[in-house]
Amino acid sequence: MDSGEELLKTLLREKNVSSNSSWENAIKCMEADPRFESVRSLPNRKFIFNEYKQQKAKEEKEEHRLRVKKAKEDLESFLNSDPRVTSSLRYRQACEEFANLDVWKIVPDDERHDIFEDVMLAVKKREDDRARELRKRNREVLRDILDAIPDITAHTSWLKAQQYLSQNEVFTKDPNLQAMDKLDALEVFMEYIEQLEDEEKEERRRERKERAKQERENRFAFVRFLDELHAAGHLTSISKWQNLYQTISCDSRYIALLSQPLTGSTALDLFKFYVEDLKARYEDEKQIINEILKARNFSITLETTFVDFATFVSEDERSANLDGGNLKMIFERLAEKEREKERLRVRQVMKERRKLEQALLAVLGKHIDVEDDVTLEWDEVRPLICDDPAFKAIEKEEERIEIYHNFLNSMHDTCMHHHKKPKNSKCSHHGYSPPSVTDSPPSGTSCIDPNSIDLGELERKRRQIIEELRSSKR
């Protein structure tokens, strides 16, 4: 764009030529100004004029838009700030109220109605927000007042609470609280009462927790007391409650546990659990004892007493924590094995003896006729059978004589049973059944009664031996 065109456009702006002016009216405004001659060509002048009109039309349109926008904003600001405008105001009432105000009249009716509706929504929201804030404030203040009244508890009624509030200076002098919705006030009161009830429940829960903690501590203390009894040898895996009750009942830890409600394990339960735990150690302790016996090449015999066994085991360090009851049961098991072996040996000996008796009786049956030789003495019979292997198999003479007498008695009883037979009939010796010999253990064997042993005293001696061994090793 050259300087002439710029001067002509500047002249048009200065003359404030509107966008709807004609070329002729524009010439009348500009022809006296020397700048009009800066463009001499008529077509160029009209071209520049048309460009100006187009630009001016855009500017005028933008100016109009801005004026309308400002008028709307002014009206909206007025409606938002005027105290007469509330959510209950209707558009018809507003038209009558604000008809003479420029800020109201400058905006077209259709646009004014839309602005009014939008403002009403904002006013309604603002009023709701204020009401919500006021309600929140009233609820908080009322809750603080209730909390400050010491007479209100979790069991106070709403009627009684209203009497307390009517006597509260803060409540009576607050106009907002006086105008507070009654249902809101009742709801605040109910929430406060629920809070008090929750606090009471929490307090009771804490008390129960403390009681439960104390009860656990009492049970732990009683278990430690049982540990002391076990360490002293009074309590073992075979101990009975009635045997130790006299000792246990005198201890304060038992009395403390006895005073507790029956909501957990009793002293008797703990005692039983403790004994069961000791019994559960049986297999492990049996393995330890077997290792001790094997390492020191010790074997239990029929003559071994429990005292000997316990003393021997106590000399090994590994026996330090063994339970006396388990030790006694292990001894009983090992001793019973030995007694069973002895019983089997005796039965075998008696079985062999019966075989020898049967053989000798059979030999006697072949050489002696009971009806004819019933008066024969042993010295007369002996030469008849002395060379027989069955005779030699029995080494003791008194046993041979006893078998011979049994033979005579048996044959006599058999013949008397068949006395009705003809005189010339003879008793058959083929069906002869020798008398049974009662199994009896050999003399000299005896069974030890473990119940006659004071287990507590023995356990204390065992632990004393262990301490002496440890001291000597140090």
XYZ file of N, CA and C in Angstrom, residues 83-314:
696
model
N -29.851 -6.355 46.079
C -30.449 -7.178 47.146
C -31.901 -7.538 46.892
N -32.556 -6.809 45.989
C -33.941 -7.124 45.687
C -34.094 -8.408 44.870
N -32.988 -8.835 44.279
C -33.022 -10.040 43.437
C -32.774 -11.266 44.317
N -33.810 -12.066 44.451
C -33.704 -13.329 45.187
C -34.213 -14.461 44.304
N -34.065 -15.684 44.810
C -34.486 -16.843 44.024
C -35.998 -16.888 43.850
N -36.732 -16.149 44.673
C -38.201 -16.143 44.573
C -38.728 -15.079 43.599
N -37.831 -14.209 43.090
C -38.251 -13.144 42.159
C -38.590 -13.744 40.797
N -39.740 -13.300 40.239
C -40.154 -13.762 38.915
C -39.813 -12.692 37.870
N -39.729 -13.099 36.599
C -39.330 -12.174 35.527
C -40.342 -11.057 35.371
N -41.599 -11.355 35.508
C -42.632 -10.316 35.393
C -42.470 -9.277 36.487
N -42.180 -9.729 37.666
C -41.961 -8.791 38.760
C -40.713 -7.946 38.527
N -39.667 -8.571 37.957
C -38.439 -7.833 37.675
C -38.671 -6.753 36.621
N -39.500 -7.058 35.607
C -39.790 -6.060 34.571
C -40.479 -4.838 35.177
N -41.373 -5.045 36.113
C -42.054 -3.930 36.760
C -41.110 -3.183 37.708
N -40.243 -3.924 38.359
C -39.352 -3.319 39.352
C -38.243 -2.493 38.697
N -37.685 -3.011 37.538
C -36.511 -2.376 36.937
C -36.812 -1.732 35.572
N -38.075 -1.451 35.297
C -38.446 -0.947 33.951
C -37.806 0.382 33.614
N -37.546 1.238 34.577
C -37.012 2.566 34.318
C -35.486 2.617 34.367
N -34.849 1.538 34.586
C -33.388 1.530 34.674
C -32.783 1.284 33.297
N -31.777 2.121 32.942
C -31.112 1.978 31.635
C -30.465 0.612 31.494
N -29.885 0.138 32.564
C -29.202 -1.154 32.505
C -30.172 -2.274 32.157
N -31.439 -2.073 32.472
C -32.474 -3.066 32.156
C -33.004 -2.871 30.753
N -33.240 -1.576 30.379
C -33.869 -1.284 29.093
C -32.936 -1.508 27.905
N -31.634 -1.326 28.076
C -30.704 -1.373 26.949
C -30.584 -2.766 26.343
N -30.927 -3.782 27.090
C -30.812 -5.162 26.607
C -32.155 -5.588 26.034
N -32.172 -6.154 24.837
C -33.436 -6.606 24.248
C -34.152 -7.607 25.156
N -35.463 -7.660 25.016
C -36.276 -8.441 25.952
C -35.925 -9.934 25.939
N -35.754 -10.486 24.740
C -35.468 -11.936 24.689
C -34.136 -12.266 25.345
N -33.128 -11.400 25.058
C -31.820 -11.650 25.675
C -31.869 -11.334 27.165
N -32.653 -10.312 27.533
C -32.783 -9.942 28.939
C -33.418 -11.082 29.738
N -34.406 -11.737 29.143
C -35.061 -12.864 29.825
C -34.088 -14.026 30.048
N -33.260 -14.278 29.022
C -32.267 -15.366 29.179
C -31.274 -15.037 30.275
N -30.819 -13.751 30.290
C -29.860 -13.349 31.324
C -30.490 -13.492 32.710
N -31.757 -13.099 32.829
C -32.461 -13.192 34.109
C -32.542 -14.640 34.591
N -32.854 -15.541 33.704
C -32.956 -16.958 34.082
C -31.609 -17.504 34.528
N -30.558 -17.107 33.789
C -29.219 -17.573 34.180
C -28.834 -17.047 35.556
N -29.161 -15.754 35.786
C -28.830 -15.163 37.080
C -29.615 -15.849 38.189
N -30.890 -16.174 37.919
C -31.695 -16.855 38.934
C -31.076 -18.192 39.341
N -30.528 -18.902 38.352
C -29.849 -20.164 38.686
C -28.658 -19.917 39.595
N -27.881 -18.880 39.253
C -26.712 -18.565 40.088
C -27.132 -18.103 41.473
N -28.201 -17.258 41.523
C -28.685 -16.785 42.818
C -29.180 -17.947 43.662
N -29.916 -18.838 43.025
C -30.412 -20.026 43.748
C -29.255 -20.868 44.293
N -28.244 -21.069 43.475
C -27.079 -21.843 43.915
C -26.362 -21.125 45.057
N -26.248 -19.803 44.919
C -25.579 -19.030 45.972
C -26.362 -19.095 47.277
N -27.668 -18.952 47.183
C -28.492 -19.049 48.381
C -28.394 -20.449 49.004
N -28.380 -21.471 48.138
C -28.238 -22.842 48.655
C -26.900 -23.023 49.351
N -25.850 -22.461 48.745
C -24.524 -22.571 49.362
C -24.487 -21.879 50.721
N -25.094 -20.661 50.763
C -25.123 -19.944 52.039
C -25.933 -20.712 53.073
N -27.071 -21.270 52.629
C -27.891 -22.048 53.561
C -27.141 -23.293 54.047
N -26.400 -23.919 53.135
C -25.630 -25.106 53.508
C -24.516 -24.744 54.486
N -23.840 -23.614 54.221
C -22.788 -23.180 55.126
C -23.356 -22.820 56.491
N -24.519 -22.130 56.477
C -25.149 -21.772 57.743
C -25.595 -23.030 58.494
N -26.136 -23.988 57.779
C -26.568 -25.238 58.410
C -25.376 -25.978 59.008
N -24.286 -26.003 58.253
C -23.076 -26.654 58.738
C -22.551 -25.951 59.978
N -22.552 -24.619 59.921
C -22.062 -23.844 61.066
C -22.937 -24.083 62.285
N -24.271 -24.059 62.098
C -25.179 -24.272 63.218
C -25.006 -25.660 63.829
N -24.826 -26.652 62.987
C -24.648 -28.027 63.479
C -23.363 -28.138 64.304
N -22.285 -27.519 63.801
C -21.011 -27.580 64.521
C -21.102 -26.851 65.860
N -21.711 -25.661 65.841
C -21.836 -24.898 67.089
C -22.715 -25.645 68.090
N -23.850 -26.197 67.615
C -24.728 -26.935 68.509
C -24.023 -28.167 69.078
N -23.230 -28.838 68.263
C -22.497 -30.016 68.748
C -21.486 -29.621 69.823
N -20.817 -28.465 69.612
C -19.868 -27.983 70.621
C -20.588 -27.645 71.921
N -21.784 -27.042 71.807
C -22.550 -26.701 73.008
C -22.956 -27.974 73.752
N -23.441 -28.994 73.019
C -23.813 -30.265 73.652
C -22.617 -30.901 74.345
N -21.473 -30.821 73.703
C -20.264 -31.418 74.262
C -19.822 -30.669 75.521
N -20.162 -29.382 75.604
C -19.741 -28.573 76.754
C -20.681 -28.729 77.951
N -21.829 -29.367 77.760
C -22.777 -29.576 78.863
C -22.464 -30.918 79.523
N -21.912 -30.917 80.728
C -21.488 -32.189 81.349
C -22.635 -33.108 81.732
N -23.841 -32.552 81.882
C -24.973 -33.375 82.307
C -25.512 -34.271 81.195
N -25.125 -33.998 79.963
C -25.612 -34.812 78.844
C -24.733 -36.047 78.708
N -25.354 -37.212 78.821
C -24.649 -38.484 78.680
C -25.296 -39.295 77.570
N -24.795 -40.509 77.405
C -25.324 -41.379 76.344
C -26.767 -41.798 76.625
N -27.232 -41.570 77.842
C -28.580 -41.996 78.214
C -29.543 -40.812 78.356
N -29.099 -39.595 77.987
C -29.952 -38.404 78.096
C -30.973 -38.390 76.964
N -32.221 -38.039 77.299
C -33.275 -37.953 76.282
C -33.225 -36.586 75.592
N -33.874 -36.507 74.417
C -33.923 -35.246 73.662
C -34.690 -34.180 74.439
N -35.750 -34.559 75.140
C -36.517 -33.604 75.938
C -35.641 -33.004 77.037
N -34.863 -33.839 77.706
C -33.982 -33.341 78.764
C -32.879 -32.467 78.171
N -32.386 -32.833 76.994
C -31.334 -32.046 76.356
C -31.849 -30.657 75.981
N -33.110 -30.544 75.548
C -33.687 -29.237 75.220
C -33.750 -28.344 76.457
N -34.026 -28.947 77.601
C -34.042 -28.158 78.836
C -32.649 -27.625 79.160
N -31.628 -28.471 78.954
C -30.261 -28.006 79.193
C -29.886 -26.887 78.220
N -30.315 -27.000 76.938
C -29.985 -25.973 75.939
C -30.676 -24.644 76.248
N -31.892 -24.711 76.740
C -32.615 -23.475 77.057
C -31.947 -22.710 78.194
N -31.108 -23.393 78.959
C -30.391 -22.751 80.055
C -28.973 -22.358 79.670
N -28.594 -22.640 78.420
C -27.239 -22.333 77.958
C -27.218 -20.939 77.329
N -26.334 -20.075 77.787
C -26.277 -18.685 77.330
C -25.851 -18.577 75.874
N -24.877 -19.397 75.464
C -24.399 -19.338 74.077
C -25.526 -19.697 73.112
N -26.303 -20.701 73.459
C -27.389 -21.148 72.589
C -28.506 -20.109 72.502
N -28.879 -19.544 73.623
C -30.015 -18.618 73.634
C -29.681 -17.285 72.967
N -28.412 -16.871 72.931
C -28.050 -15.575 72.354
C -27.639 -15.676 70.888
N -27.668 -16.852 70.306
C -27.302 -17.008 68.889
C -28.587 -17.073 68.061
N -28.860 -16.010 67.245
C -30.104 -16.003 66.457
C -30.138 -17.114 65.410
N -28.982 -17.443 64.873
C -28.958 -18.517 63.873
C -29.354 -19.859 64.490
N -28.879 -20.093 65.714
C -29.250 -21.341 66.392
C -30.727 -21.340 66.776
N -31.235 -20.158 67.152
C -32.644 -20.078 67.493
C -33.528 -20.365 66.283
N -33.047 -19.977 65.087
C -33.822 -20.213 63.864
C -33.491 -21.550 63.214
N -32.653 -22.326 63.850
C -32.206 -23.603 63.274
C -33.374 -24.575 63.144
N -33.371 -25.343 62.095
C -34.417 -26.329 61.857
C -34.404 -27.370 62.984
N -35.588 -27.670 63.514
C -35.693 -28.584 64.647
C -35.226 -29.995 64.303
N -35.515 -30.405 63.081
C -35.065 -31.737 62.678
C -33.552 -31.802 62.603
N -32.933 -30.688 62.138
C -31.473 -30.638 62.110
C -30.908 -30.738 63.522
N -31.529 -29.991 64.447
C -31.060 -30.021 65.833
C -31.205 -31.424 66.427
N -32.335 -32.080 66.142
C -32.536 -33.442 66.641
C -31.518 -34.403 66.042
N -31.221 -34.227 64.766
C -30.239 -35.095 64.118
C -28.855 -34.915 64.724
N -28.478 -33.653 65.004
C -27.185 -33.392 65.654
C -27.143 -34.066 67.025
N -28.247 -33.936 67.773
C -28.305 -34.555 69.100
C -28.159 -36.075 69.008
N -28.843 -36.702 68.042
C -28.774 -38.161 67.900
C -27.367 -38.599 67.513
N -26.728 -37.820 66.620
C -25.352 -38.162 66.239
C -24.421 -38.042 67.444
N -24.658 -37.022 68.273
C -23.812 -36.838 69.449
C -24.007 -37.991 70.440
N -25.264 -38.406 70.614
C -25.544 -39.536 71.508
C -24.894 -40.809 70.977
N -24.948 -41.011 69.662
C -24.291 -42.186 69.064
C -22.792 -42.148 69.317
N -22.222 -40.943 69.241
C -20.794 -40.812 69.517
C -20.487 -41.198 70.971
N -21.331 -40.721 71.894
C -21.128 -41.077 73.299
C -21.266 -42.582 73.512
N -22.245 -43.181 72.828
C -22.416 -44.631 72.951
C -21.213 -45.380 72.395
N -20.692 -44.880 71.251
C -19.488 -45.508 70.678
C -18.305 -45.384 71.634
N -18.202 -44.215 72.289
C -17.104 -44.026 73.240
C -17.251 -44.980 74.419
N -18.497 -45.167 74.878
C -18.713 -46.124 75.967
C -18.357 -47.535 75.536
N -18.773 -47.893 74.312
C -18.433 -49.230 73.806
C -16.925 -49.395 73.685
N -16.254 -48.341 73.205
C -14.800 -48.418 73.074
C -14.134 -48.554 74.432
N -14.685 -47.835 75.422
C -14.139 -47.940 76.767
C -14.327 -49.348 77.323
N -15.515 -49.907 77.092
C -15.742 -51.291 77.538
C -14.835 -52.271 76.804
N -14.622 -52.007 75.500
C -13.730 -52.883 74.733
C -12.304 -52.809 75.284
N -11.860 -51.577 75.623
C -10.519 -51.434 76.199
C -10.415 -52.152 77.540
N -11.494 -52.042 78.339
C -11.478 -52.739 79.623
C -11.415 -54.248 79.435
N -12.209 -54.757 78.463
C -12.155 -56.205 78.188
C -10.769 -56.612 77.704
N -10.182 -55.748 76.875
C -8.836 -56.052 76.361
C -7.823 -56.087 77.498
N -7.935 -55.124 78.421
C -7.017 -55.110 79.559
C -7.219 -56.333 80.436
N -8.517 -56.686 80.651
C -8.775 -57.886 81.453
C -8.203 -59.135 80.784
N -8.412 -59.213 79.458
C -7.890 -60.380 78.736
C -6.365 -60.421 78.814
N -5.743 -59.234 78.738
C -4.282 -59.179 78.842
C -3.821 -59.650 80.211
N -4.527 -59.184 81.264
C -4.166 -59.594 82.621
C -4.390 -61.090 82.811
N -5.481 -61.608 82.230
C -5.747 -63.038 82.341
C -4.655 -63.850 81.641
N -4.204 -63.359 80.469
C -3.101 -64.059 79.784
C -1.834 -64.038 80.630
N -1.550 -62.883 81.234
C -0.354 -62.789 82.078
C -0.463 -63.747 83.266
N -1.674 -63.857 83.834
C -1.857 -64.808 84.954
C -1.631 -66.248 84.495
N -2.120 -66.563 83.289
C -1.903 -67.924 82.778
C -0.425 -68.177 82.500
N 0.261 -67.159 81.931
C 1.700 -67.325 81.681
C 2.451 -67.514 83.001
N 2.045 -66.749 84.037
C 2.702 -66.878 85.341
C 2.482 -68.277 85.913
N 1.285 -68.817 85.741
C 1.004 -70.163 86.243
C 1.825 -71.209 85.483
N 1.979 -71.010 84.173
C 2.804 -71.945 83.399
C 4.254 -71.880 83.877
N 4.735 -70.664 84.200
C 6.102 -70.556 84.745
C 6.203 -71.274 86.094
N 5.121 -71.219 86.868
C 5.087 -71.959 88.132
C 5.190 -73.467 87.881
N 4.493 -73.943 86.846
C 4.600 -75.359 86.476
C 6.020 -75.694 86.027
N 6.663 -74.732 85.339
C 8.071 -74.950 84.955
C 8.943 -75.142 86.194
N 8.670 -74.344 87.220
C 9.452 -74.468 88.447
C 9.220 -75.835 89.101
N 7.961 -76.269 89.108
C 7.672 -77.591 89.673
C 8.363 -78.689 88.879
N 8.383 -78.534 87.556
C 9.048 -79.543 86.722
C 10.550 -79.524 86.941
N 11.119 -78.330 87.074
C 12.563 -78.234 87.301
C 12.949 -78.830 88.648
N 12.036 -78.740 89.626
C 12.325 -79.305 90.947
C 12.035 -80.795 91.018
N 11.510 -81.375 89.951
C 11.235 -82.814 89.933
C 9.884 -83.196 90.499
N 9.047 -82.199 90.853
C 7.726 -82.523 91.401
C 6.703 -82.829 90.313
N 6.895 -82.262 89.151
C 5.930 -82.406 88.060
C 6.587 -83.144 86.893
N 5.972 -84.255 86.496
C 6.481 -85.044 85.375
C 5.323 -85.407 84.459
N 5.641 -86.167 83.430
C 4.616 -86.549 82.452
C 3.598 -87.539 83.013
N 3.883 -88.118 84.186
C 2.939 -89.071 84.772
C 2.329 -88.516 86.065
N 2.509 -87.222 86.276
C 1.957 -86.608 87.487
C 0.443 -86.487 87.375
N -0.229 -86.523 88.500
C -1.676 -86.377 88.579
C -2.006 -85.096 89.340
N -3.110 -84.461 88.908
C -3.524 -83.189 89.506
C -3.796 -83.351 91.007
N -4.474 -84.444 91.371
C -4.830 -84.609 92.772
C -3.603 -84.804 93.663
N -2.532 -85.327 93.078
C -1.317 -85.545 93.874
C -0.561 -84.243 94.125
N -0.671 -83.294 93.186
C 0.068 -82.036 93.321
C -0.810 -80.875 93.762
N -2.114 -81.136 93.944
C -3.021 -80.028 94.249
C -2.640 -79.314 95.539
N -2.207 -80.048 96.546
C -1.847 -79.437 97.813
C -0.721 -78.426 97.629
N 0.255 -78.769 96.780
C 1.372 -77.855 96.518
C 0.943 -76.681 95.652
N 0.150 -76.953 94.616
C -0.254 -75.916 93.672
C -1.198 -74.909 94.320
N -2.142 -75.392 95.127
C -3.186 -74.512 95.672
C -2.647 -73.469 96.636
N -1.436 -73.655 97.143
C -0.866 -72.691 98.088
C -0.147 -71.540 97.395
N 0.056 -71.628 96.099
C 0.819 -70.601 95.390
C -0.099 -69.455 94.949
N 0.421 -68.226 95.037
C -0.368 -67.040 94.677
C -0.721 -67.023 93.197
N 0.119 -67.605 92.351
C -0.165 -67.619 90.911
C -1.369 -68.502 90.595
N -1.562 -69.530 91.370
C -2.772 -70.348 91.205
C -4.000 -69.598 91.699
N -3.853 -68.890 92.822
C -4.985 -68.133 93.375
C -5.397 -67.026 92.409
N -4.405 -66.334 91.781
C -4.737 -65.280 90.808
C -5.483 -65.857 89.616
N -5.088 -67.033 89.180
C -5.762 -67.665 88.045
C -7.145 -68.159 88.448
N -7.286 -68.557 89.694
C -8.568 -69.075 90.170
C -9.620 -67.974 90.249
N -9.175 -66.731 90.455
C -10.117 -65.614 90.590
C -10.648 -65.122 89.254
N -10.125 -65.623 88.143
C -10.565 -65.169 86.815
C -11.883 -65.841 86.438
N -12.684 -65.142 85.596
C -13.911 -65.785 85.090
C -13.565 -66.947 84.167
N -14.508 -67.868 84.024
C -14.256 -69.078 83.228
C -14.415 -68.776 81.742
N -13.535 -67.903 81.234
C -13.590 -67.542 79.814
C -12.401 -68.094 79.036
N -11.449 -68.665 79.738
C -10.272 -69.220 79.066
C -9.853 -70.510 79.751
N -8.595 -70.868 79.552
C -8.077 -72.096 80.142
C -7.975 -71.952 81.652
N -8.452 -72.954 82.368
C -8.349 -72.973 83.823
C -6.991 -73.528 84.232
N -6.732 -73.477 85.548
C -5.466 -74.026 86.047
C -5.363 -75.518 85.733
N -6.478 -76.238 85.873
C -6.474 -77.667 85.557
C -6.200 -77.893 84.075
N -6.783 -77.052 83.214
C -6.521 -77.180 81.776
C -5.042 -76.975 81.476
N -4.467 -75.940 82.070
C -3.046 -75.658 81.824
C -2.175 -76.795 82.347
N -2.563 -77.349 83.472
C -1.815 -78.491 84.011
C -1.864 -79.673 83.046
N -3.064 -79.959 82.537
C -3.205 -81.072 81.598
C -2.409 -80.817 80.318
N -2.485 -79.574 79.805
C -1.726 -79.242 78.597
C -0.231 -79.430 78.844
N 0.221 -79.004 80.022
C 1.645 -79.107 80.345
C 2.081 -80.570 80.385
N 1.265 -81.385 81.043
C 1.593 -82.813 81.126
C 1.570 -83.458 79.745
N 0.600 -83.064 78.899
C 0.535 -83.607 77.544
C 1.777 -83.217 76.749
N 2.251 -81.979 76.944
C 3.484 -81.559 76.263
C 4.671 -82.394 76.705
N 4.703 -82.712 78.003
C 5.792 -83.574 78.493
C 5.687 -84.968 77.886
N 4.465 -85.467 77.789
C 4.283 -86.784 77.179
C 4.669 -86.777 75.702
N 4.436 -85.645 75.040
C 4.770 -85.549 73.617
C 6.276 -85.621 73.387
N 7.050 -85.375 74.442
C 8.513 -85.458 74.316
C 9.031 -86.883 74.456
N 8.122 -87.813 74.659
C 8.525 -89.190 74.982
C 9.430 -89.792 73.904
N 9.020 -89.719 72.637
C 9.791 -90.367 71.582
C 11.178 -89.755 71.443
N 11.254 -88.422 71.516
C 12.575 -87.774 71.401
C 13.461 -88.154 72.579
N 12.892 -88.166 73.776
C 13.700 -88.496 74.936
C 14.062 -89.985 74.939
N 13.175 -90.812 74.394
C 13.511 -92.231 74.278
C 14.729 -92.422 73.369
N 14.779 -91.670 72.287
C 15.923 -91.774 71.387
C 17.203 -91.327 72.087
N 17.117 -90.252 72.889
C 18.300 -89.784 73.620
C 18.782 -90.854 74.594
N 17.838 -91.450 75.314
C 18.223 -92.477 76.298
C 18.814 -93.692 75.604
N 18.234 -94.086 74.491
C 18.795 -95.225 73.749
C 20.216 -94.923 73.281
N 20.447 -93.680 72.861
C 21.808 -93.305 72.439
C 22.766 -93.355 73.618
N 22.311 -92.898 74.798
C 23.160 -92.944 75.996
C 23.488 -94.392 76.359
N 22.477 -95.266 76.362
C 22.703 -96.673 76.708
C 23.627 -97.354 75.707
N 23.429 -97.011 74.425
C 24.268 -97.623 73.392
C 25.704 -97.127 73.492
N 25.864 -95.812 73.737
C 27.212 -95.239 73.790
C 28.007 -95.803 74.972
N 27.319 -96.105 76.059
C 28.016 -96.582 77.252
C 27.849 -98.086 77.478
N 27.269 -98.757 76.480
C 27.158 -100.216 76.490
C 26.473 -100.725 77.760
N 25.313 -100.167 78.019
C 24.552 -100.537 79.213
C 23.317 -101.320 78.785
N 23.049 -102.416 79.473
C 21.878 -103.240 79.165
C 21.090 -103.474 80.447
N 19.791 -103.432 80.313
C 18.917 -103.675 81.463
C 18.714 -105.177 81.633
N 18.805 -105.624 82.873
C 18.552 -107.027 83.201
C 17.388 -107.089 84.182
N 17.003 -108.323 84.547
C 15.921 -108.478 85.514
C 16.297 -107.939 86.882
N 17.536 -107.835 87.168
C 17.997 -107.354 88.483
C 18.156 -105.836 88.506
N 18.066 -105.155 87.329
C 18.265 -103.705 87.278
C 17.051 -102.989 87.884
N 17.303 -102.104 88.826
C 16.223 -101.309 89.424
C 16.133 -99.964 88.721
N 14.997 -99.317 88.946
C 14.822 -97.992 88.342
C 15.832 -96.991 88.892
N 16.183 -97.148 90.160
C 17.176 -96.247 90.751
C 18.515 -96.404 90.027
N 18.925 -97.662 89.789
C 20.178 -97.901 89.077
C 20.123 -97.299 87.673
N 19.000 -97.527 87.005
C 18.838 -97.027 85.632
C 18.885 -95.493 85.591
N 18.113 -94.839 86.462
C 18.067 -93.373 86.470
C 19.421 -92.790 86.842
N 20.104 -93.398 87.795
C 21.434 -92.902 88.189
C 22.417 -93.004 87.042
N 22.373 -94.134 86.318
C 23.285 -94.318 85.191
C 23.013 -93.289 84.094
N 21.763 -93.086 83.730
C 21.415 -92.132 82.670
C 21.770 -90.707 83.072
N 21.608 -90.375 84.362
C 21.866 -89.011 84.830
C 23.329 -88.632 84.731
